[in-house]
mmCIF file of C-alpha atoms in Angstrom:
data_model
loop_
_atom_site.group_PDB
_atom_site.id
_atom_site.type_symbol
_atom_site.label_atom_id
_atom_site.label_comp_id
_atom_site.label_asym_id
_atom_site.label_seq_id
_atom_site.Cartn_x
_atom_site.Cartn_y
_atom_site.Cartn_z
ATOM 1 C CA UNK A 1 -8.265 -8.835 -9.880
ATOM 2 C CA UNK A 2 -11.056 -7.242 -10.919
ATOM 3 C CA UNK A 3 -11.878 -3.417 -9.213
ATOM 4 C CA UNK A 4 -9.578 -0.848 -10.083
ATOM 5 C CA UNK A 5 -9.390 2.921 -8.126
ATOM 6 C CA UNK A 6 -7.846 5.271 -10.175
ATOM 7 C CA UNK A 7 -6.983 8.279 -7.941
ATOM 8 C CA UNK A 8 -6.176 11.963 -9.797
ATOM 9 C CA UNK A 9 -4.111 13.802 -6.924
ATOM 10 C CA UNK A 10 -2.833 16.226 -8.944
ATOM 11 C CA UNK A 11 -3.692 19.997 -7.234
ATOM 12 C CA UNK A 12 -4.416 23.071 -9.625
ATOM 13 C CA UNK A 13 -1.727 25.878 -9.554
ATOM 14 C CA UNK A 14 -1.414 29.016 -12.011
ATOM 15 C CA UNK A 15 1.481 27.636 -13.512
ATOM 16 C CA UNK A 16 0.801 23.771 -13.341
ATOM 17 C CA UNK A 17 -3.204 23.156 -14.659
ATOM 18 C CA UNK A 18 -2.832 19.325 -14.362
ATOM 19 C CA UNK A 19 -2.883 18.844 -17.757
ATOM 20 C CA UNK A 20 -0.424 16.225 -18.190
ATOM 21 C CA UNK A 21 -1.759 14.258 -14.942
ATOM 22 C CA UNK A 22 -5.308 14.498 -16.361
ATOM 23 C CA UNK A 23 -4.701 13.252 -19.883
ATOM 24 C CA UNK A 24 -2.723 10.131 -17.889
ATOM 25 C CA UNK A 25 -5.631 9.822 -15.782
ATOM 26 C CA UNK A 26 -8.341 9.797 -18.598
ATOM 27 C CA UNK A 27 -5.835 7.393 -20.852
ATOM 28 C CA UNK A 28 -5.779 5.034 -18.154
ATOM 29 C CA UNK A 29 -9.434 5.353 -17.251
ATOM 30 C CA UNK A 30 -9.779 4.409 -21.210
ATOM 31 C CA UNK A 31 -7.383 1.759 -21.646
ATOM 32 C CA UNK A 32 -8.788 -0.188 -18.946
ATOM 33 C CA UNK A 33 -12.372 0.224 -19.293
ATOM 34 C CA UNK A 34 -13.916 -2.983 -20.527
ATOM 35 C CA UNK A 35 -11.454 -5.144 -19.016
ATOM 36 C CA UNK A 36 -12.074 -4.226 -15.593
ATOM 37 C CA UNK A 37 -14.675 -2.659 -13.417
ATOM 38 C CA UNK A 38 -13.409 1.149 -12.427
ATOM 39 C CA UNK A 39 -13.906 3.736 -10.354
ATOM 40 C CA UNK A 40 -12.016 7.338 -10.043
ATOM 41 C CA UNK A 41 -11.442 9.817 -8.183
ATOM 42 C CA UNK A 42 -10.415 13.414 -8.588
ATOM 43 C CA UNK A 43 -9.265 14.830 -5.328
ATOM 44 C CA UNK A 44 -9.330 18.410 -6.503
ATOM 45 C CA UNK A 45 -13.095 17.955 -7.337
ATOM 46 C CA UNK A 46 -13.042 17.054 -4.147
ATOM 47 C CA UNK A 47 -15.070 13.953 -2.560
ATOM 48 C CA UNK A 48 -16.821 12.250 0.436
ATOM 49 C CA UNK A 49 -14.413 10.578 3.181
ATOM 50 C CA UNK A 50 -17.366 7.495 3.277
ATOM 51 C CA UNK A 51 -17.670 7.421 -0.119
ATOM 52 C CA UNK A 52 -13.651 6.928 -0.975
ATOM 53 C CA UNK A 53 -13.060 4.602 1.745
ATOM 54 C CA UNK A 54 -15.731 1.984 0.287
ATOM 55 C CA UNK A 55 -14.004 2.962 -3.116
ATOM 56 C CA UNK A 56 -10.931 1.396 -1.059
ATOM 57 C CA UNK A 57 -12.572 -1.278 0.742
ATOM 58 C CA UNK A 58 -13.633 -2.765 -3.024
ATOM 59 C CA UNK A 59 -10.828 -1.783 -4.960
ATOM 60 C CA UNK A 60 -8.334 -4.906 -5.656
ATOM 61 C CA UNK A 61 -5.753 -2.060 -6.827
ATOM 62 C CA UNK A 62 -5.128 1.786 -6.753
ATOM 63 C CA UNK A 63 -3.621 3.660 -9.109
ATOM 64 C CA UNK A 64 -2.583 7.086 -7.922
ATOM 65 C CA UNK A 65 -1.601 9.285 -10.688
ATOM 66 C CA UNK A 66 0.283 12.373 -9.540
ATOM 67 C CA UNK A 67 2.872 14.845 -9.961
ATOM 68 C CA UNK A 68 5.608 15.360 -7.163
ATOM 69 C CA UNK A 69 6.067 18.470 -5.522
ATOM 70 C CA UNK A 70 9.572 19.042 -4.042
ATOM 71 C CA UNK A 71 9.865 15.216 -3.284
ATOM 72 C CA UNK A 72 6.453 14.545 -2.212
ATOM 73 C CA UNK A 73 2.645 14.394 -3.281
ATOM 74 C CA UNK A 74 0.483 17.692 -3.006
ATOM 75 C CA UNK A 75 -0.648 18.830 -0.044
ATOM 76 C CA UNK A 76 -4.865 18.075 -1.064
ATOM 77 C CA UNK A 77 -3.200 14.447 -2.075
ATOM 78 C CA UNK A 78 -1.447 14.266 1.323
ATOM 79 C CA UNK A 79 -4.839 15.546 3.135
ATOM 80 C CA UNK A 80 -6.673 13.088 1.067
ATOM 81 C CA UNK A 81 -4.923 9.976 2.558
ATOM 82 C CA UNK A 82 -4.868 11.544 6.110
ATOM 83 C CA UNK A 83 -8.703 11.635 6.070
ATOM 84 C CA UNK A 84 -9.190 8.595 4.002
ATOM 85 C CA UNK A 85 -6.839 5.930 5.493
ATOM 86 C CA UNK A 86 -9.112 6.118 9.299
ATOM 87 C CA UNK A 87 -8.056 3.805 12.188
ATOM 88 C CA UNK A 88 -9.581 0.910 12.904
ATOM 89 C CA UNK A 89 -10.265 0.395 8.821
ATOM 90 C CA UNK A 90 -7.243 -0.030 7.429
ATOM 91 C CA UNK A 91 -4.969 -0.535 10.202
ATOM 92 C CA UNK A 92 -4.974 -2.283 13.507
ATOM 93 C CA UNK A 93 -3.690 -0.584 16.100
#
């Protein structure tokens, strides 16, 4: 195990700026680098489908860091894996 993903899916709201999922996200980015090879990914900064799913296709592990919203992810977050897990790449149907 060497590549790590770290995803941020946290989405920006008024009252909930993503602090706490950011300063998660950069500690982990931190206490990792050196030790392992990483790349990140913000989805509220948005990003390129191609570009995330090589991110996934050399990743060994993911970390997704981010908050839950009435029992599930945000709704970017949720588009995010929609878009990024394609047929036919990670699944054979």
């Amino acid at each position: 195990m060497k590549n790590v993903l770290i995803i941020n899916g946290h989405e920006y709201y008024k009252k909930s700026k993503g602090e706490l999922n950011q300063t998660i996200f950069n500690e982990m980015q931190h206490l990792l680098t050196g030790q392992f090879d990483i790349k990140t990914t913000v989805v509220d900064k948005g990003y390129e489908v191609d570009e995330e799913i090589e991110k996934w296709l050399w990743a060994d592990v993911v970390i997704m860091q981010t908050p839950i919203y009435w029992f599930s992810i945000p709704g970017k977050f949720k588009q995010y894996i929609d878009r990024v897990y394609m047929d036919n790449i990670f699944f054979k149907g």
